[in-house]
Coordinates of C-alpha atoms in Angstrom, one line a residue:
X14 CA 119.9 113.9 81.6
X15 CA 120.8 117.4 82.8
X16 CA 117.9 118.6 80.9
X17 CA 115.4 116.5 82.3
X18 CA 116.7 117.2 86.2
X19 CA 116.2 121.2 84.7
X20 CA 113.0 120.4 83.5
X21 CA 111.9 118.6 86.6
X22 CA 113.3 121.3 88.6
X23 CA 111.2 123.8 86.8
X24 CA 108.2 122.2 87.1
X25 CA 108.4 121.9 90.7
X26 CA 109.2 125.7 91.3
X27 CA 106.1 125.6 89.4
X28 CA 103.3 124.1 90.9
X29 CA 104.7 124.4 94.5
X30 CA 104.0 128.0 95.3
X31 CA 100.3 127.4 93.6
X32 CA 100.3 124.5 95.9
X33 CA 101.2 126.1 99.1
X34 CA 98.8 129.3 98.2
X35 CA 95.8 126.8 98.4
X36 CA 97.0 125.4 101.3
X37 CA 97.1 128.7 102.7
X38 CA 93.4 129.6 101.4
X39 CA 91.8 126.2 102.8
X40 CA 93.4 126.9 106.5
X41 CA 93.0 130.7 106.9
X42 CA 91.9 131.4 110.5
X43 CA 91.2 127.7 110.9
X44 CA 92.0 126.2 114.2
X45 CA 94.2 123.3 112.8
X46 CA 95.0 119.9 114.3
X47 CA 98.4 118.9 115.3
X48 CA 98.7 116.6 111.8
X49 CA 97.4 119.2 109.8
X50 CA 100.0 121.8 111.0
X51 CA 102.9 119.5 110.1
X52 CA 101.5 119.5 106.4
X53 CA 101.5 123.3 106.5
X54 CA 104.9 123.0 107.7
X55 CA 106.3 121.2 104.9
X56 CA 104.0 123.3 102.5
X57 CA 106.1 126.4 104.0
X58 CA 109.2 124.5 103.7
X59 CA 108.6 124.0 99.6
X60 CA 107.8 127.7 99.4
X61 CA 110.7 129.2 100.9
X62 CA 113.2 127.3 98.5
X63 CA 110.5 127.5 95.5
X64 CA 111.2 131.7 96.5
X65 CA 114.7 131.3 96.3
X66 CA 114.4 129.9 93.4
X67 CA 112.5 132.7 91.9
X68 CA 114.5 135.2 93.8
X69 CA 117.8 134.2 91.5
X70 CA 115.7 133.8 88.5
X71 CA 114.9 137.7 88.6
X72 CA 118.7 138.6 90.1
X73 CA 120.0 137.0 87.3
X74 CA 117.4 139.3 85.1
X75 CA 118.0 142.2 86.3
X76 CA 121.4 141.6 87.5
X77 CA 123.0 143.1 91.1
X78 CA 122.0 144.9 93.8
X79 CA 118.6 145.0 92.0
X80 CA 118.3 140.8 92.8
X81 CA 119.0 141.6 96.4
X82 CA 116.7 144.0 96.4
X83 CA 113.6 142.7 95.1
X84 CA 114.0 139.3 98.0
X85 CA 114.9 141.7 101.0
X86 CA 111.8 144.0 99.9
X87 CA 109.4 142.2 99.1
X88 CA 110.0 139.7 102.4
X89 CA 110.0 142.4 104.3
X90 CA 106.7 144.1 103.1
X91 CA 104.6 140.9 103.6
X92 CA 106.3 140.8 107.0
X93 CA 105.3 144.3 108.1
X94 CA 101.6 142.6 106.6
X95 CA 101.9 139.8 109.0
X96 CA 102.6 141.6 112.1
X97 CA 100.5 144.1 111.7
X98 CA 98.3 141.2 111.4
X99 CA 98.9 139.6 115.0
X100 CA 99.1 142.7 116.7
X101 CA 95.5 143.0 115.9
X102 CA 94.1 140.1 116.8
X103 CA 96.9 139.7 119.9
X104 CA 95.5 143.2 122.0
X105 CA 97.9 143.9 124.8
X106 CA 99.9 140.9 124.6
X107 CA 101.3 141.8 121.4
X108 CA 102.6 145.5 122.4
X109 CA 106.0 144.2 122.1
X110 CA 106.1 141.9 118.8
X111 CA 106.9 144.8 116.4
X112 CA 109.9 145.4 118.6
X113 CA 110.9 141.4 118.8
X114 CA 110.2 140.9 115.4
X115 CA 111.8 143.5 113.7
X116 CA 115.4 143.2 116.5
X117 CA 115.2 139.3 115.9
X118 CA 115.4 139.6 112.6
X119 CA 118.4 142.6 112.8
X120 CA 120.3 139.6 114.8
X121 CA 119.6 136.9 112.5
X122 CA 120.4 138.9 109.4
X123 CA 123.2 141.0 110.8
X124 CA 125.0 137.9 113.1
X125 CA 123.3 135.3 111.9
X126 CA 122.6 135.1 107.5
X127 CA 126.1 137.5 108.0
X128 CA 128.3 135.3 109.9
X129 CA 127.1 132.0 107.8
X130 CA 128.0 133.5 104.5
X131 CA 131.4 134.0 105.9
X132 CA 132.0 131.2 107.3
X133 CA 130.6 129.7 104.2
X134 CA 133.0 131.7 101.5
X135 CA 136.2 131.2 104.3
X136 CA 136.1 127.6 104.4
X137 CA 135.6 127.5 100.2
X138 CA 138.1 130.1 99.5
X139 CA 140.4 130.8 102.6
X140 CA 138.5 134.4 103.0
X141 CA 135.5 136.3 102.2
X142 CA 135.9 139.3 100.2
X143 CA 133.8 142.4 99.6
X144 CA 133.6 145.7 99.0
X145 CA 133.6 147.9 102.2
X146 CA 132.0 151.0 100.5
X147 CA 129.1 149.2 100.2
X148 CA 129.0 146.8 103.4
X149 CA 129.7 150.1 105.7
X150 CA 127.2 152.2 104.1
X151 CA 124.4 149.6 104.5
X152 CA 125.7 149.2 108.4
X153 CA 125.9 152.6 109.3
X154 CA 122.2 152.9 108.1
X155 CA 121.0 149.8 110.1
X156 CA 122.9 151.6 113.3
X157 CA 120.9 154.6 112.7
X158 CA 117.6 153.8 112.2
X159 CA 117.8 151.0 115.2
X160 CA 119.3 153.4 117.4
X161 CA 116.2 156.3 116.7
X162 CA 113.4 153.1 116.4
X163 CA 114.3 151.2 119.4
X164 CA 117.1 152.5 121.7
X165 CA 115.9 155.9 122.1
X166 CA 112.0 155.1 123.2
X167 CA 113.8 153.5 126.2
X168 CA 115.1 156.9 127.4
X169 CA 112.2 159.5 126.5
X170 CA 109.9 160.4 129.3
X171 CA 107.0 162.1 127.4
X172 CA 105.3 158.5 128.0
X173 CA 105.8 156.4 130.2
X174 CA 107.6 153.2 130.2
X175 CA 109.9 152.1 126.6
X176 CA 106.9 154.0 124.2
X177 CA 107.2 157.0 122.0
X178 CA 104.8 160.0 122.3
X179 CA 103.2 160.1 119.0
X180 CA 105.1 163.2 117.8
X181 CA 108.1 160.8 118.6
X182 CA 107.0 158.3 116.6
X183 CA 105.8 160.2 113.9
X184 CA 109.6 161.5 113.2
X185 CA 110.7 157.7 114.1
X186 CA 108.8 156.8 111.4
X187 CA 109.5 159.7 108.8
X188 CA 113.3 159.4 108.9
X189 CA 112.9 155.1 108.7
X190 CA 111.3 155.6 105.4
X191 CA 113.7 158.6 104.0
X192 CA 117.0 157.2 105.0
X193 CA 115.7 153.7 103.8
X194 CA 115.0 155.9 100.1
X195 CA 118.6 157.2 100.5
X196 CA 120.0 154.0 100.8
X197 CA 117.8 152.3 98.0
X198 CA 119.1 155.3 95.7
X199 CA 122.7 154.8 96.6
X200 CA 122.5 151.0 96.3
X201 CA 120.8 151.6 93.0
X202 CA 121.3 154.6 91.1
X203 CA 124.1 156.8 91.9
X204 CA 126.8 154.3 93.9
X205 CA 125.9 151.0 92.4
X206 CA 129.5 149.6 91.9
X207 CA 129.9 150.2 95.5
X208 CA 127.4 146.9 95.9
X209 CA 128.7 144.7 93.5
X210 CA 130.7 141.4 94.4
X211 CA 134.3 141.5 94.1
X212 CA 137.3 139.1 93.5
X213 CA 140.2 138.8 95.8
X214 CA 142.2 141.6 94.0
X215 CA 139.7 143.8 94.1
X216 CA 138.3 144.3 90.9
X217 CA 134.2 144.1 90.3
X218 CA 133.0 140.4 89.7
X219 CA 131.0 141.0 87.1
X220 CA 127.6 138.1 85.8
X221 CA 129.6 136.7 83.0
X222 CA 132.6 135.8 85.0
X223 CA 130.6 133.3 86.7
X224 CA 127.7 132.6 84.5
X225 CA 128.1 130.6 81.5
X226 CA 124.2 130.4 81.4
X227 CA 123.0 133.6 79.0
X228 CA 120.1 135.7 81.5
X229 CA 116.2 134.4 81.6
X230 CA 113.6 136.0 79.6
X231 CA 111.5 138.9 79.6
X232 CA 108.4 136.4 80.0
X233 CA 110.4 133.9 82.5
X234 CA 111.5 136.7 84.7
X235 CA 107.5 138.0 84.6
X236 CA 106.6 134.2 85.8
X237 CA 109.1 134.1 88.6
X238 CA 108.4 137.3 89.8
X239 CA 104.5 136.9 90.1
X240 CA 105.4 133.2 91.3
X241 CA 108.1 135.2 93.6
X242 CA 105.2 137.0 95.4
X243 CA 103.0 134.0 95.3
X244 CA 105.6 131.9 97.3
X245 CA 106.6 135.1 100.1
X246 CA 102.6 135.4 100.5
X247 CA 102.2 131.6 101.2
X248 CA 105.5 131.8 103.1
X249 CA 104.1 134.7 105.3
X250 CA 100.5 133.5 105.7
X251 CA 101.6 129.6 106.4
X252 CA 103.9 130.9 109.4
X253 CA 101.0 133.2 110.6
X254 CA 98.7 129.9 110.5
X255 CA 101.6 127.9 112.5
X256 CA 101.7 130.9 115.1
X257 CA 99.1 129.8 117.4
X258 CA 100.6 126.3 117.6
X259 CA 104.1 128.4 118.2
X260 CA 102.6 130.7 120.9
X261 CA 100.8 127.5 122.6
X262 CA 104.7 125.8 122.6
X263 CA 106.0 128.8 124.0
X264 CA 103.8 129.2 126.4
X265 CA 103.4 125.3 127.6
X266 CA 107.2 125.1 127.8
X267 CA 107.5 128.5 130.4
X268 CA 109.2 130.5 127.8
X269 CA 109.0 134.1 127.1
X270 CA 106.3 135.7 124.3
X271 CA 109.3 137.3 123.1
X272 CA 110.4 133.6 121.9
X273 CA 107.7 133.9 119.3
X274 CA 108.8 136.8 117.4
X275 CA 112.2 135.7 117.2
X276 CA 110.7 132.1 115.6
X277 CA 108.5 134.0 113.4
X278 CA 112.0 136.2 112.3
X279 CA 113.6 132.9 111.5
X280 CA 110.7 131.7 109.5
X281 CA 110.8 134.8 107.1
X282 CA 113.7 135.1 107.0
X283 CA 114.5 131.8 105.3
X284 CA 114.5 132.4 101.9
X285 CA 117.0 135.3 102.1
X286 CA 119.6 132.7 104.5
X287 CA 119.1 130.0 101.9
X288 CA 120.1 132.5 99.0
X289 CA 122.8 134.1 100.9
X290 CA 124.4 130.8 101.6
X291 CA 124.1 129.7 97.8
X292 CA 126.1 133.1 96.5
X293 CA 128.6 132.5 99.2
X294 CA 129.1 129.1 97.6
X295 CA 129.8 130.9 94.5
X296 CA 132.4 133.4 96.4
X297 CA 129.8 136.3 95.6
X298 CA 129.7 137.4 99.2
X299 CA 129.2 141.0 98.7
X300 CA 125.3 139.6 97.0
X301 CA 125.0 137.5 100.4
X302 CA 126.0 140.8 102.5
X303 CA 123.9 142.4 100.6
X304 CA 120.8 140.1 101.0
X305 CA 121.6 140.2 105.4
X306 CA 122.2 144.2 105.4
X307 CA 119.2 144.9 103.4
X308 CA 117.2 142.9 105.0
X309 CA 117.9 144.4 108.0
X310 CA 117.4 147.6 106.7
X311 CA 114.1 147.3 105.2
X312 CA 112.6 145.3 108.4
X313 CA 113.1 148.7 110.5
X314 CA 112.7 151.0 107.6
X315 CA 109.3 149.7 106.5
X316 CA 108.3 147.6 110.3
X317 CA 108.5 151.3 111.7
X318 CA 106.7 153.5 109.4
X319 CA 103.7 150.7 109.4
X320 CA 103.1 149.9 112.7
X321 CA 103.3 153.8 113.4
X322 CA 100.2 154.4 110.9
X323 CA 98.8 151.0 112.7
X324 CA 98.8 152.0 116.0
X325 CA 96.4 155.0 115.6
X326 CA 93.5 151.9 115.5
X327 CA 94.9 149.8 117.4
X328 CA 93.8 149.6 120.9
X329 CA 97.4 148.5 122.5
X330 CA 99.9 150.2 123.4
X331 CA 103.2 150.3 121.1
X332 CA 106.5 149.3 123.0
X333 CA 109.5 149.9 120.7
X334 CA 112.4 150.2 123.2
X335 CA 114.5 147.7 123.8
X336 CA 115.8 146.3 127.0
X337 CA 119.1 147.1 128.6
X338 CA 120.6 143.8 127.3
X339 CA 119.2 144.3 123.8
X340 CA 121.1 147.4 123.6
X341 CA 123.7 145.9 124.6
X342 CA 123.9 143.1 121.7
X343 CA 123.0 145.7 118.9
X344 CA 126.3 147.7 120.2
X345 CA 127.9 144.7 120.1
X346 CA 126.4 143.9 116.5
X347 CA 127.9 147.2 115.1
X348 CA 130.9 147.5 116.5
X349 CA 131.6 143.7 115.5
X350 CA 130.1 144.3 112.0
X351 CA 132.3 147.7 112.0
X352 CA 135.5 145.4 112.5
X353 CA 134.3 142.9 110.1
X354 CA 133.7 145.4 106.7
X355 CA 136.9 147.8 107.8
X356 CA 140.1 145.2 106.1
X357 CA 137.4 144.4 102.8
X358 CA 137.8 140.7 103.6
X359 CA 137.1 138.3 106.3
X360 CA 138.2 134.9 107.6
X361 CA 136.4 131.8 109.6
X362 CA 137.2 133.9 112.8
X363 CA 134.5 136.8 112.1
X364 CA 132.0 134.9 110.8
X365 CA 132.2 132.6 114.1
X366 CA 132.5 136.0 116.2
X367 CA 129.2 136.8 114.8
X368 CA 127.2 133.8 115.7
X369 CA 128.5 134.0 118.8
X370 CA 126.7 136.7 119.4
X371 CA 123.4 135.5 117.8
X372 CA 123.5 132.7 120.1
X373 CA 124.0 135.1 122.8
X374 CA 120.5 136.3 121.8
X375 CA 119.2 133.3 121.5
X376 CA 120.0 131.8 125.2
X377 CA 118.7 135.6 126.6
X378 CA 115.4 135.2 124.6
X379 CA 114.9 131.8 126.2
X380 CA 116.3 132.8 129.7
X381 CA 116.5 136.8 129.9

């Protein structure tokens, strides 16, 4: 019985992402009734758990922080893809979806995917533990980079209003892709223990004290990875095709544009909150925190770098800074997240402090 549900599971991360990829092909730039975008919907659904699927499939492959990795990135790339996309075809009004897109999706991962996984491992195990060496390096990075991206273009005064002067955003831009190499080296090559889950005493958790399953294939591992980037493309280009109908609910219920990119952050964000959530189940929180933090870190590290070669055709204008009670909420994010990695383990109290704070960003991006 077990190896049917296995086989029927299979199957279905099969043929779903296939599915969903012709879905997205017959709707592309169509103007699509209100039925027709619930189908995409649920077609988008089936692809963000078929890519979590996937996701562990090559995780379990090639084993951690390389599993972590491979999700945050390659979200994150077709996400720089899709608003690079928008901004195109959304002229002036789009100026500011880089910046809402890429600081939504700092709060989710940071506050939000964070805070969950905590909450998640406290209430399993009594407290969430992981390794600080890691969980601070990864935070200090995200400070950086979001403090040169998107706090500074608020203060310069070569150009007016929150935008860099291109020489600005030309080093913006450089040191997002060189301290996001750094930190890809560290997690990687030379500090890789450092990103490893932990047990409660302290010592590395490693696969085969949790796994009694031996690792895929070299050919399985090929399918889900191809099948990987199928699903994150479907994911991507459904939520693109269900943007218009966002934007018209935005606008029709008097809320700000900036409400859009923080849906479109939640959308693409899915499959790494579902597969933080499922290792904090199995008390591998430093894989969760490392699936939040990295995300994080790739959205500004890669967003920035993009939309800076972007902008020299597009017509807009780029607005990267962030307002005064943006800034405030990031210095609020670190300085909680700061708290949170210092003791190497955390109870139901963080986690909750950290959605606190996500919904704090919620209620301003509905009433600023």
């Amino acid at each position: 019985m077990i190896r049917k549900l296995r086989a029927a599971s299979a199957q279905w991360t099969l043929v779903v992402p296939v599915a969903a990829f012709v879905v997205l092909v017959l709707t592309w730039h169509e103007d699509l009734p209100g039925w027709v975008v619930g189908v995409v919907a649920l077609f988008l659904i089936g692809a963000v758990l078929a890519a979590v699927h996937h996701a562990e499939v090559i995780a379990h492959w090639t084993g951690e922080p390389f599993g972590s990795l491979v999700l945050a990135v390659a979200v994150t790339v077709i996400e720089v893809a899709l608003i690079v996309t928008l901004m195109a075809d959304g002229g002036d009004k789009s100026a500011t979806l880089a910046r809402d897109t890429v600081f939504a999706a700092v709060m989710i991962t940071c506050n939000g995917i964070m805070g969950l996984s905590i909450i998640v491992a406290a209430l399993r195990y009594r407290t969430a533990v992981f390794n600080a060496e890691g969980t601070g390096t990864a935070l200090a990075c995200i400070a950086t980079l979001a403090t040169l991206s998107m706090v500074l273009p608020t203060f310069t005064t070569s150009t007016p209003g929150p935008q860099f002067s291109s020489t600005q955003l030309g080093y913006a831009a450089t040191a997002s892709l060189v301290v996001y190499g750094l930190f890809v080296t560290t997690q990687t090559l030379r500090h890789r223990d450092y990103f490893l889950p932990v047990t409660p005493e302290g010592r590395i958790r490693r696969d085969e004290d949790d796994d009694h399953v031996g690792p895929p294939t070299l050919r399985a591992a090929g399918v889900s990875l191809l099948l990987l980037a199928v699903a994150l493309v479907s994911v991507v280009g459904l939520a693109k095709g269900v943007s218009p109908t966002i934007e018209s609910a935005v606008e029709d219920a008097g809320l700000p544009h900036a409400v859009v990119g923080v849906v479109i952050a939640m959308m693409v964000l899915l499959p790494e909150t579902i597969a933080a959530l499922r290792s904090a189940v199995r008390n591998r929180v430093q894989t969760s925190l490392n699936l939040a933090l990295g995300s994080a870190l790739a959205s500004i590290g890669l967003t920035i770098p993009a939309v800076a070669i972007a902008s020299t055709w597009l017509s807009g204008p780029l607005v990267l800074g962030l307002a005064p009670a943006h800034m405030v909420l990031l210095t609020l994010t670190v300085v909680l997240g700061t708290l949170t990695v210092i003791p190497r383990r955390a109870t139901l109290l963080q986690g909750a402090l950290h959605l606190g704070v996500l919904a704090e960003f919620v209620v301003l991006a509905v009433n600023p």
